[in-house]
Amino acid sequence: MSTSFRMLLLAGTALVSSSAACAEPASLEDRIAALEAMVAGLKSELAAERADTDREVVRLETIASAAAADKPAASPSGFTVGETTFRIGGIVDLDAHFTTLSDGAIDGASIARDFYIPGATPVGGDETQFTDFTAEASRFAFTAERPFGDDKVTGYLELDFLGSAQGNELVTNSYSPRLRRAYVTYGNWLAGQEWTTFQNTSAIPESASFLILSDGMVFVRQPQIRYTHGNWQFALENPNTDTVNAGARDETLVPDVIGRYNWKGDFGNVSLSGIARQLRADFGPSEDEAWGYGLSLSGQVKLGKRDDIRFNLVGGEGLGRYVGLAAIRSAAVDASGKVEAIPGYGGLIAWRHPFGETARFNLGYSAQWADNPDFVAGTATKSVQSAYGALLWDVAPKVTLGTELMYGIRETESGLDGTLTRMTFSTKYAF
């Protein structure tokens, strides 16, 4: 209790005592009621003053702590500047690969040395072996979010170092960042570079390496405009016609159109996606186009309390780069410039089995087959297949050690084939 409040209370008590000796009973009661009202008002003012003081102390302590750490004051979900909340996350990843190729070599600067790219498995050569250590799959991500109206605006930026054109293994292994994802969302809308709407990312198998079972997997990140309403998603995405014999053609006029429906529940999740796309090639005086289409059924389904099955079934004409990391192309161009969509189908299935408190085992198979036109027979890929087993163990919070054995085979239209056998050891820390 403050000194001023005590003095007021004593003065009031003395006033009541002196008045009690000569006042009428009714008058005395009125004065006591007035004094009680005055005391109640003083208590309210002092309580409000104390609350303001406490808030100021907390604010000053927060500023002082942030200044000592040389960073803005943090909120539980990041740090806030003005009305915008920022978050930072990522992965530190070291992969060690021991690879055997049955029929050829992969250049030391190729991204296929860092993870499995089915179409890059060589055929028709001699056996080669090599060892690679890489941290290029390490990544970092930034999120910025602020309220707007009854919703919020969110921006996301993610980078890693795979496939960098800068750097080498001679001295410093200095690699430049590359763009993975960059988009903004507001309400039901997304605009920017993100996983294609044709893909269900929960179907990606868990692995020790950067990516596994990509042969029959839908896997693309690209610029797009997407609208989501309940379980439905619709998108216009960046077009590009990848041909088996005339390179990647960038003359397409119509965006790739994708629709998707998602089912979610206690069982896990399943998605059905459809795509329609223009395949166009322009060689000056001659130009032609074809249309591609396809369906994909994918998801992650729970088995019992902890196990799950991840799967992807996909087929159509002209899917090309959407499946298998472009192992099989969307179209072929004949001698007259006519564009022909290439039919193909494939899929994957993977089983994840946790055991103990922090370990799990993964096992899976993936494949894709193409029906290439006769005029491109030869080096064109006819099929790709792979299988793998991986053991992962969380040795500390968000720190995972992994070991993995995978085997892949690629067959061409000429009948040649080549295999890739790879043992991977990895250490990952997510922050």
Coordinates of C-alpha atoms in Angstrom, one line a residue:
M1 CA 0.0 0.0 0.0
S2 CA 1.5 3.4 -1.0
T3 CA 2.2 6.2 1.5
S4 CA -0.3 8.6 -0.2
F5 CA -3.0 6.0 0.1
R6 CA -2.3 5.5 3.8
M7 CA -2.4 9.2 4.6
L8 CA -5.7 9.6 2.8
L9 CA -7.1 6.6 4.7
L10 CA -5.9 8.0 8.1
A11 CA -7.3 11.4 7.3
G12 CA -10.6 9.9 6.3
T13 CA -10.7 7.8 9.5
A14 CA -10.0 10.9 11.7
L15 CA -12.8 12.8 9.8
V16 CA -15.3 10.1 10.5
S17 CA -14.2 9.9 14.2
S18 CA -14.6 13.6 14.8
S19 CA -17.9 13.8 13.0
A20 CA -19.3 10.8 14.8
A21 CA -19.4 12.7 18.1
C22 CA -21.8 15.4 16.9
A23 CA -23.5 14.2 13.7
E24 CA -26.9 12.8 13.3
P25 CA -27.0 9.0 12.7
A26 CA -28.3 9.5 9.1
S27 CA -25.7 12.1 8.3
L28 CA -22.9 9.9 9.7
E29 CA -24.0 7.0 7.5
D30 CA -24.0 9.2 4.4
R31 CA -20.5 10.4 5.2
I32 CA -19.2 6.8 5.7
A33 CA -20.8 5.8 2.4
A34 CA -19.1 8.7 0.6
L35 CA -15.7 7.9 2.2
E36 CA -16.0 4.2 1.1
A37 CA -16.8 5.3 -2.5
M38 CA -13.7 7.5 -2.4
V39 CA -11.5 4.7 -1.1
A40 CA -12.8 2.3 -3.8
G41 CA -12.1 4.9 -6.5
L42 CA -8.5 5.3 -5.2
K43 CA -8.0 1.6 -5.2
S44 CA -9.1 1.3 -8.8
E45 CA -6.7 4.1 -9.9
L46 CA -3.8 2.5 -8.0
A47 CA -4.5 -0.9 -9.6
A48 CA -4.6 0.6 -13.1
E49 CA -1.3 2.4 -12.4
R50 CA 0.4 -0.7 -11.1
A51 CA -0.7 -2.7 -14.2
D52 CA 0.7 0.0 -16.5
T53 CA 4.0 -0.1 -14.6
D54 CA 4.2 -3.9 -14.9
R55 CA 3.5 -3.8 -18.6
E56 CA 6.3 -1.3 -19.1
V57 CA 8.7 -3.3 -17.1
V58 CA 8.0 -6.4 -19.2
R59 CA 8.4 -4.4 -22.4
L60 CA 11.7 -3.0 -21.3
E61 CA 13.0 -6.4 -20.2
T62 CA 12.0 -7.8 -23.6
I63 CA 13.8 -5.0 -25.5
A64 CA 16.9 -5.4 -23.3
S65 CA 17.0 -9.2 -23.9
A66 CA 16.6 -8.8 -27.6
A67 CA 19.3 -6.1 -27.7
A68 CA 21.7 -8.4 -25.8
A69 CA 21.1 -11.1 -28.4
D70 CA 21.5 -8.6 -31.3
K71 CA 18.1 -9.6 -32.8
P72 CA 14.5 -8.4 -32.8
A73 CA 12.2 -9.4 -30.0
A74 CA 11.0 -12.9 -30.7
S75 CA 7.5 -14.3 -30.5
P76 CA 6.8 -18.1 -29.9
S77 CA 6.5 -18.6 -33.7
G78 CA 9.3 -16.5 -35.0
F79 CA 10.2 -12.8 -34.6
T80 CA 8.0 -9.9 -35.4
V81 CA 8.9 -6.6 -37.2
G82 CA 5.9 -4.3 -37.3
E83 CA 2.9 -6.5 -38.3
T84 CA 5.0 -9.1 -40.1
T85 CA 6.1 -12.3 -38.4
F86 CA 9.3 -14.0 -39.8
R87 CA 10.3 -17.6 -39.5
I88 CA 13.6 -19.3 -40.5
G89 CA 14.1 -23.1 -41.0
G90 CA 16.0 -25.6 -43.0
I91 CA 18.1 -28.8 -43.1
V92 CA 21.8 -29.4 -42.8
D93 CA 22.5 -32.6 -44.8
L94 CA 25.6 -34.6 -45.5
D95 CA 25.3 -37.6 -47.9
A96 CA 28.0 -40.1 -48.6
H97 CA 27.4 -42.2 -51.8
F98 CA 29.2 -45.3 -53.0
T99 CA 28.1 -46.0 -56.5
T100 CA 28.6 -48.8 -59.1
L101 CA 27.5 -48.3 -62.7
S102 CA 27.4 -51.5 -64.9
D103 CA 27.7 -49.8 -68.3
G104 CA 29.3 -46.4 -68.3
A105 CA 30.1 -43.3 -66.2
I106 CA 28.4 -40.2 -64.9
D107 CA 30.4 -36.9 -65.1
G108 CA 31.7 -35.7 -61.7
A109 CA 29.9 -32.4 -62.1
S110 CA 26.5 -34.0 -62.9
I111 CA 23.6 -33.6 -60.4
A112 CA 23.0 -37.3 -61.0
R113 CA 26.1 -37.9 -58.7
D114 CA 24.1 -36.3 -55.8
F115 CA 20.8 -38.3 -56.1
Y116 CA 19.2 -40.9 -58.3
I117 CA 18.0 -39.6 -61.7
P118 CA 16.6 -42.7 -63.6
G119 CA 17.2 -41.3 -67.1
A120 CA 20.9 -40.6 -66.4
T121 CA 21.9 -44.3 -65.8
P122 CA 24.3 -45.0 -68.7
V123 CA 24.1 -47.9 -71.1
G124 CA 26.6 -49.6 -73.4
G125 CA 29.8 -48.8 -71.6
D126 CA 32.2 -50.3 -69.1
E127 CA 31.7 -50.7 -65.3
T128 CA 32.7 -47.7 -63.2
Q129 CA 32.7 -47.0 -59.5
F130 CA 33.1 -43.8 -57.5
T131 CA 32.6 -42.3 -54.0
D132 CA 30.9 -38.9 -53.4
F133 CA 30.5 -36.8 -50.2
T134 CA 28.1 -33.9 -50.6
A135 CA 26.3 -31.3 -48.4
E136 CA 24.6 -29.6 -51.4
A137 CA 21.2 -30.9 -50.3
S138 CA 21.3 -28.6 -47.3
R139 CA 18.6 -26.0 -47.5
F140 CA 17.2 -23.0 -45.8
A141 CA 13.7 -21.4 -45.9
F142 CA 12.2 -18.1 -45.0
T143 CA 8.5 -17.4 -44.2
A144 CA 6.9 -13.9 -43.8
E145 CA 3.3 -13.6 -42.6
R146 CA 1.1 -10.7 -41.8
P147 CA -2.6 -10.2 -41.2
F148 CA -4.8 -8.6 -43.9
G149 CA -8.5 -8.2 -43.4
D150 CA -10.0 -11.4 -42.1
D151 CA -7.2 -13.5 -43.5
K152 CA -3.4 -13.3 -43.8
V153 CA -0.8 -12.9 -46.5
T154 CA 2.1 -15.4 -46.4
G155 CA 5.3 -15.4 -48.5
Y156 CA 7.7 -18.4 -48.6
L157 CA 11.2 -18.7 -50.1
E158 CA 13.3 -21.9 -50.1
L159 CA 16.8 -22.5 -51.5
D160 CA 19.4 -25.3 -51.6
F161 CA 22.7 -25.9 -53.4
L162 CA 22.0 -28.9 -55.6
G163 CA 23.0 -28.6 -59.3
S164 CA 25.0 -25.5 -58.8
A165 CA 26.9 -24.3 -61.8
Q166 CA 29.4 -22.6 -59.4
G167 CA 32.0 -24.5 -57.4
N168 CA 34.0 -27.7 -57.6
E169 CA 35.6 -30.3 -55.4
L170 CA 39.2 -29.0 -55.7
V171 CA 39.6 -26.9 -52.6
T172 CA 36.6 -25.1 -51.1
N173 CA 33.5 -26.9 -52.5
S174 CA 31.8 -23.5 -52.8
Y175 CA 28.3 -23.9 -54.3
S176 CA 25.8 -21.2 -55.1
P177 CA 22.1 -21.4 -53.9
R178 CA 19.4 -22.4 -56.3
L179 CA 15.7 -21.6 -56.1
R180 CA 13.5 -24.4 -54.9
R181 CA 10.2 -22.7 -53.9
A182 CA 9.0 -19.1 -53.9
Y183 CA 5.4 -18.2 -53.6
V184 CA 2.8 -16.0 -51.9
T185 CA -0.6 -17.1 -50.6
Y186 CA -3.7 -15.2 -49.6
G187 CA -7.0 -16.8 -48.8
N188 CA -7.6 -19.7 -51.3
W189 CA -5.0 -18.4 -53.8
L190 CA -1.3 -19.3 -54.3
A191 CA 1.0 -17.6 -56.9
G192 CA 4.6 -18.5 -57.4
Q193 CA 6.9 -21.5 -57.7
E194 CA 5.7 -24.5 -55.7
W195 CA 5.2 -28.3 -56.0
T196 CA 3.0 -29.0 -59.0
T197 CA -0.7 -29.5 -58.1
F198 CA -0.5 -32.8 -60.0
Q199 CA 1.8 -34.2 -57.2
N200 CA 0.9 -35.4 -53.7
T201 CA 4.1 -34.8 -51.8
S202 CA 3.0 -37.1 -48.9
A203 CA 3.5 -40.0 -51.3
I204 CA 7.3 -39.3 -51.4
P205 CA 9.0 -42.2 -49.6
E206 CA 11.3 -41.6 -46.7
S207 CA 14.9 -42.1 -47.6
A208 CA 18.5 -41.6 -46.5
S209 CA 19.4 -39.9 -49.8
F210 CA 17.8 -36.7 -51.2
L211 CA 15.3 -38.6 -53.3
I212 CA 14.4 -42.2 -53.9
L213 CA 12.0 -44.3 -56.2
S214 CA 11.7 -41.4 -58.6
D215 CA 11.2 -43.7 -61.7
G216 CA 7.4 -43.7 -61.5
M217 CA 6.9 -40.7 -59.2
V218 CA 5.2 -37.5 -60.1
F219 CA 7.8 -34.9 -59.1
V220 CA 7.9 -31.3 -60.4
R221 CA 8.3 -27.8 -58.9
Q222 CA 7.3 -24.9 -61.2
P223 CA 5.6 -21.5 -61.3
Q224 CA 1.9 -21.6 -61.1
I225 CA -1.4 -20.0 -60.1
R226 CA -3.5 -22.2 -57.9
Y227 CA -6.9 -22.0 -56.4
T228 CA -8.0 -24.2 -53.5
H229 CA -11.6 -24.7 -52.4
G230 CA -12.3 -27.3 -49.7
N231 CA -10.9 -30.7 -51.1
W232 CA -10.6 -29.3 -54.6
Q233 CA -7.5 -27.6 -56.2
F234 CA -7.2 -26.1 -59.7
A235 CA -4.1 -24.6 -61.2
L236 CA -2.6 -23.1 -64.3
E237 CA 1.1 -24.1 -64.4
N238 CA 4.2 -23.3 -66.5
P239 CA 4.2 -25.1 -69.9
N240 CA 7.3 -26.7 -71.5
T241 CA 7.4 -29.4 -74.2
D242 CA 10.2 -31.8 -73.5
T243 CA 10.9 -33.9 -76.6
V244 CA 12.9 -37.1 -77.0
N245 CA 14.7 -36.0 -80.2
A246 CA 14.4 -32.2 -80.5
G247 CA 15.3 -31.0 -77.0
A248 CA 13.1 -28.9 -74.7
R249 CA 10.7 -26.7 -76.7
D250 CA 9.6 -23.5 -75.0
E251 CA 7.1 -22.4 -77.7
T252 CA 4.0 -23.6 -75.9
L253 CA 1.1 -21.1 -75.7
V254 CA -1.4 -22.7 -73.4
P255 CA -0.5 -23.2 -69.6
D256 CA -0.7 -26.8 -68.3
V257 CA -4.2 -27.2 -66.7
I258 CA -4.5 -29.3 -63.5
G259 CA -7.3 -30.3 -61.3
R260 CA -7.1 -32.3 -58.1
Y261 CA -9.4 -33.8 -55.4
N262 CA -8.1 -34.7 -51.9
W263 CA -9.5 -37.2 -49.4
K264 CA -8.3 -37.0 -45.9
G265 CA -9.2 -38.9 -42.7
D266 CA -8.0 -41.2 -40.0
F267 CA -6.8 -43.6 -42.8
G268 CA -4.3 -41.0 -44.1
N269 CA -4.8 -39.2 -47.4
V270 CA -5.4 -40.0 -51.1
S271 CA -5.4 -37.6 -54.1
L272 CA -6.8 -38.0 -57.6
S273 CA -5.2 -35.5 -60.1
G274 CA -5.8 -34.9 -63.8
I275 CA -3.8 -32.9 -66.3
A276 CA -4.2 -31.5 -69.8
R277 CA -1.3 -29.9 -71.6
Q278 CA -0.4 -28.5 -75.0
L279 CA 2.7 -30.0 -76.6
R280 CA 4.0 -27.6 -79.3
A281 CA 7.2 -27.2 -81.4
D282 CA 8.0 -24.4 -83.7
F283 CA 10.9 -24.7 -86.2
G284 CA 10.3 -21.5 -88.2
P285 CA 8.5 -22.4 -91.4
S286 CA 7.0 -25.6 -89.7
E287 CA 5.2 -25.9 -86.5
D288 CA 2.9 -28.4 -84.9
E289 CA 1.2 -29.3 -81.7
A290 CA -0.3 -32.3 -79.9
W291 CA -2.2 -32.6 -76.6
G292 CA -1.2 -34.5 -73.6
Y293 CA -3.3 -35.7 -70.7
G294 CA -3.1 -38.0 -67.7
L295 CA -4.3 -39.1 -64.3
S296 CA -2.5 -39.7 -61.1
L297 CA -3.7 -41.5 -57.9
S298 CA -1.4 -41.1 -55.0
G299 CA -1.3 -40.9 -51.2
Q300 CA -0.2 -42.2 -47.9
V301 CA -2.3 -44.8 -46.1
K302 CA -1.9 -45.9 -42.5
L303 CA -1.4 -49.5 -41.6
G304 CA -2.1 -50.1 -37.9
K305 CA -0.9 -47.6 -35.4
R306 CA 2.5 -46.6 -36.9
D307 CA 3.2 -48.2 -40.3
D308 CA 2.2 -46.6 -43.6
I309 CA 2.1 -47.3 -47.3
R310 CA 3.0 -44.6 -49.8
F311 CA 2.0 -45.0 -53.4
N312 CA 1.6 -43.3 -56.7
L313 CA 0.0 -44.7 -59.9
V314 CA 0.2 -42.5 -63.0
G315 CA -0.6 -42.9 -66.7
G316 CA -1.5 -41.0 -69.8
E317 CA 0.0 -39.5 -73.0
G318 CA 2.5 -36.7 -73.1
L319 CA 3.2 -36.6 -69.3
G320 CA 6.9 -36.6 -69.9
R321 CA 8.7 -34.4 -67.4
Y322 CA 6.0 -34.7 -64.8
V323 CA 7.0 -38.3 -64.1
G324 CA 10.4 -39.9 -63.4
L325 CA 12.5 -36.6 -63.5
A326 CA 11.9 -36.6 -67.3
A327 CA 13.3 -40.1 -67.8
I328 CA 10.7 -40.5 -70.6
R329 CA 9.8 -37.4 -72.7
S330 CA 6.5 -35.9 -73.4
A331 CA 6.7 -35.9 -77.2
A332 CA 8.7 -36.8 -80.3
V333 CA 9.1 -34.8 -83.5
D334 CA 9.3 -36.6 -86.8
A335 CA 11.2 -35.5 -89.9
S336 CA 8.4 -33.4 -91.2
G337 CA 8.0 -31.5 -87.9
K338 CA 4.9 -33.3 -86.7
V339 CA 4.6 -33.6 -82.9
E340 CA 3.5 -36.9 -81.4
A341 CA 2.6 -37.3 -77.7
I342 CA 4.3 -40.3 -76.1
P343 CA 2.1 -42.7 -74.0
G344 CA 3.5 -43.9 -70.7
Y345 CA 2.6 -45.3 -67.3
G346 CA 4.2 -46.1 -64.0
G347 CA 4.1 -45.9 -60.3
L348 CA 5.7 -46.6 -56.9
I349 CA 4.9 -48.3 -53.6
A350 CA 6.8 -47.9 -50.4
W351 CA 6.4 -49.4 -46.9
R352 CA 7.5 -47.5 -43.8
H353 CA 7.8 -49.5 -40.6
P354 CA 8.8 -47.8 -37.3
F355 CA 10.3 -49.8 -34.5
G356 CA 11.5 -48.9 -31.1
E357 CA 11.1 -45.2 -30.2
T358 CA 13.2 -43.5 -32.8
A359 CA 14.0 -45.9 -35.7
R360 CA 12.2 -47.0 -38.8
F361 CA 12.8 -49.2 -41.9
N362 CA 11.6 -48.3 -45.4
L363 CA 11.3 -50.6 -48.4
G364 CA 10.0 -49.8 -51.9
Y365 CA 9.8 -50.3 -55.6
S366 CA 9.2 -47.9 -58.6
A367 CA 8.9 -48.2 -62.3
Q368 CA 7.9 -46.4 -65.6
W369 CA 7.4 -47.7 -69.1
A370 CA 7.0 -45.7 -72.4
D371 CA 5.6 -46.5 -75.8
N372 CA 8.0 -44.5 -78.0
P373 CA 7.3 -44.0 -81.7
D374 CA 9.3 -46.2 -84.0
F375 CA 11.3 -43.3 -85.6
V376 CA 13.0 -42.5 -82.3
A377 CA 14.0 -46.1 -81.4
G378 CA 17.6 -46.5 -80.3
T379 CA 18.9 -44.5 -77.3
A380 CA 15.4 -43.4 -76.2
T381 CA 14.5 -44.7 -72.8
K382 CA 12.0 -47.6 -72.9
S383 CA 11.7 -48.3 -69.1
V384 CA 13.3 -47.4 -65.8
Q385 CA 12.9 -49.4 -62.5
S386 CA 14.4 -49.2 -59.0
A387 CA 14.1 -50.7 -55.6
Y388 CA 15.5 -49.7 -52.2
G389 CA 15.8 -50.4 -48.5
A390 CA 16.6 -47.7 -45.9
L391 CA 17.2 -47.7 -42.2
L392 CA 16.9 -44.4 -40.3
W393 CA 17.5 -43.6 -36.7
D394 CA 16.8 -40.3 -34.8
V395 CA 19.9 -40.1 -32.5
A396 CA 18.9 -36.7 -31.1
P397 CA 15.9 -34.3 -31.5
K398 CA 15.7 -33.6 -35.2
V399 CA 19.0 -35.3 -35.9
T400 CA 18.7 -38.4 -38.2
L401 CA 21.3 -40.9 -39.2
G402 CA 20.5 -43.1 -42.2
T403 CA 21.8 -45.9 -44.4
E404 CA 20.3 -47.0 -47.7
L405 CA 20.9 -49.5 -50.5
M406 CA 19.2 -48.9 -53.8
Y407 CA 19.3 -50.6 -57.2
G408 CA 18.1 -49.1 -60.5
I409 CA 18.0 -50.3 -64.1
R410 CA 17.4 -48.4 -67.3
E411 CA 16.5 -50.0 -70.7
T412 CA 16.5 -48.3 -74.1
E413 CA 14.5 -49.0 -77.2
S414 CA 17.6 -50.6 -78.8
G415 CA 17.6 -53.3 -76.1
L416 CA 20.6 -52.0 -74.2
D417 CA 20.4 -51.6 -70.5
G418 CA 22.5 -50.3 -67.6
T419 CA 22.3 -50.6 -63.8
L420 CA 23.1 -48.4 -60.9
T421 CA 23.8 -49.7 -57.4
R422 CA 24.3 -47.1 -54.7
M423 CA 25.0 -47.3 -50.9
T424 CA 24.2 -44.1 -49.1
F425 CA 25.0 -42.9 -45.5
S426 CA 23.5 -39.7 -44.4
T427 CA 23.3 -37.3 -41.4
K428 CA 20.5 -34.7 -41.4
Y429 CA 19.6 -32.0 -38.9
A430 CA 16.3 -30.1 -39.3
F431 CA 16.0 -26.7 -37.7

